[in-house]
Coordinates of C-alpha atoms in Angstrom, one line a residue:
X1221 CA 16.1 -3.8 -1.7
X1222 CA 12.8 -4.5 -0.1
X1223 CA 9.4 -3.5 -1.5
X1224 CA 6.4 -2.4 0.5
X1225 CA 3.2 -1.7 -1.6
X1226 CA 0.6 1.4 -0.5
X1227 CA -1.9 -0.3 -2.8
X1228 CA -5.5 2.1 -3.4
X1229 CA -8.3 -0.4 -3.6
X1230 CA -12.3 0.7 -4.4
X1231 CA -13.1 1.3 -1.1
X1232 CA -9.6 1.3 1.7
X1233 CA -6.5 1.4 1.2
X1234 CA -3.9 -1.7 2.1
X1235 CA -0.1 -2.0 2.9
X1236 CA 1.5 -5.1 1.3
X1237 CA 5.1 -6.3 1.4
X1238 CA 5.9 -9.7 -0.5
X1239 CA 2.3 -9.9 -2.0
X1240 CA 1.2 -10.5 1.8
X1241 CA -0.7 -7.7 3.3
X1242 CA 0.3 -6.4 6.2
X1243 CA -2.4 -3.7 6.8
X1244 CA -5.6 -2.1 5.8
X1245 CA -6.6 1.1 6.1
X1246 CA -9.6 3.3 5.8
X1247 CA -7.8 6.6 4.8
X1248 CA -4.9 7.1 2.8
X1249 CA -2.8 9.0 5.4
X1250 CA -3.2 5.9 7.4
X1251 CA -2.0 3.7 4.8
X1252 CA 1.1 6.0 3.9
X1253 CA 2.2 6.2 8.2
X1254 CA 1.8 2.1 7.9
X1255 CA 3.9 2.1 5.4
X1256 CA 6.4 4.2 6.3
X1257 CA 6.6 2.7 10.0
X1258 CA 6.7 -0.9 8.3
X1259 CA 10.0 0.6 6.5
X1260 CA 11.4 2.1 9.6
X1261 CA 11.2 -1.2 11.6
X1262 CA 13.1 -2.7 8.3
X1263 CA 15.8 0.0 8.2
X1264 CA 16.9 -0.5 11.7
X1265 CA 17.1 -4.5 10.8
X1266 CA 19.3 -3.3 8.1
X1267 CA 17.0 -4.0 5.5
X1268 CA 16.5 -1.3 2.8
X1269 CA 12.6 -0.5 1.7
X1270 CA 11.5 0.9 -0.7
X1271 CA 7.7 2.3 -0.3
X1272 CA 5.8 2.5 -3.5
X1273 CA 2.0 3.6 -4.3
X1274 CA 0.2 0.7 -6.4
X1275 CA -3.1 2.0 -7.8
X1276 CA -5.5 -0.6 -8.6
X1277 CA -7.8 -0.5 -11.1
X1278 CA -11.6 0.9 -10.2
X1279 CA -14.8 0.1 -12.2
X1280 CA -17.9 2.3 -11.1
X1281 CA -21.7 0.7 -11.9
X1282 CA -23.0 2.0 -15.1
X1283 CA -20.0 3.4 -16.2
X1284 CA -17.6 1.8 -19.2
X1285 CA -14.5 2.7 -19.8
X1286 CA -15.7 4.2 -23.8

């Protein structure tokens, strides 16, 4: 089964497949319909996708994780 990644950066969202991205994305709903379009193209290859959400880390200025 094949992987695709919605993966929440600091400031846009990408869609990665393979640790390639394929996509990125200034709203989330944007990223998700990549994502799910990406899989849809794979399904009717006959390969099955599986879409994940992949938060990243975020760090904001003056603020520690304590």
């Amino acid at each position: 089964m094949d992987l695709i990644l919605v993966v929440t950066k600091p400031f846009d969202w990408s869609v990665e497949r393979q640790g390639q991205t394929l996509s990125r994305h200034s709203s989330q709903e944007a990223a998700y319909k990549a994502a799910l379009d990406y899989a849809s193209a794979l399904f009717e290859e006959g390969v099955r996708t599986q879409v994940t959400i992949k938060p990243e880390p975020r760090s904001f200025a003056g603020v520690t994780a304590d």
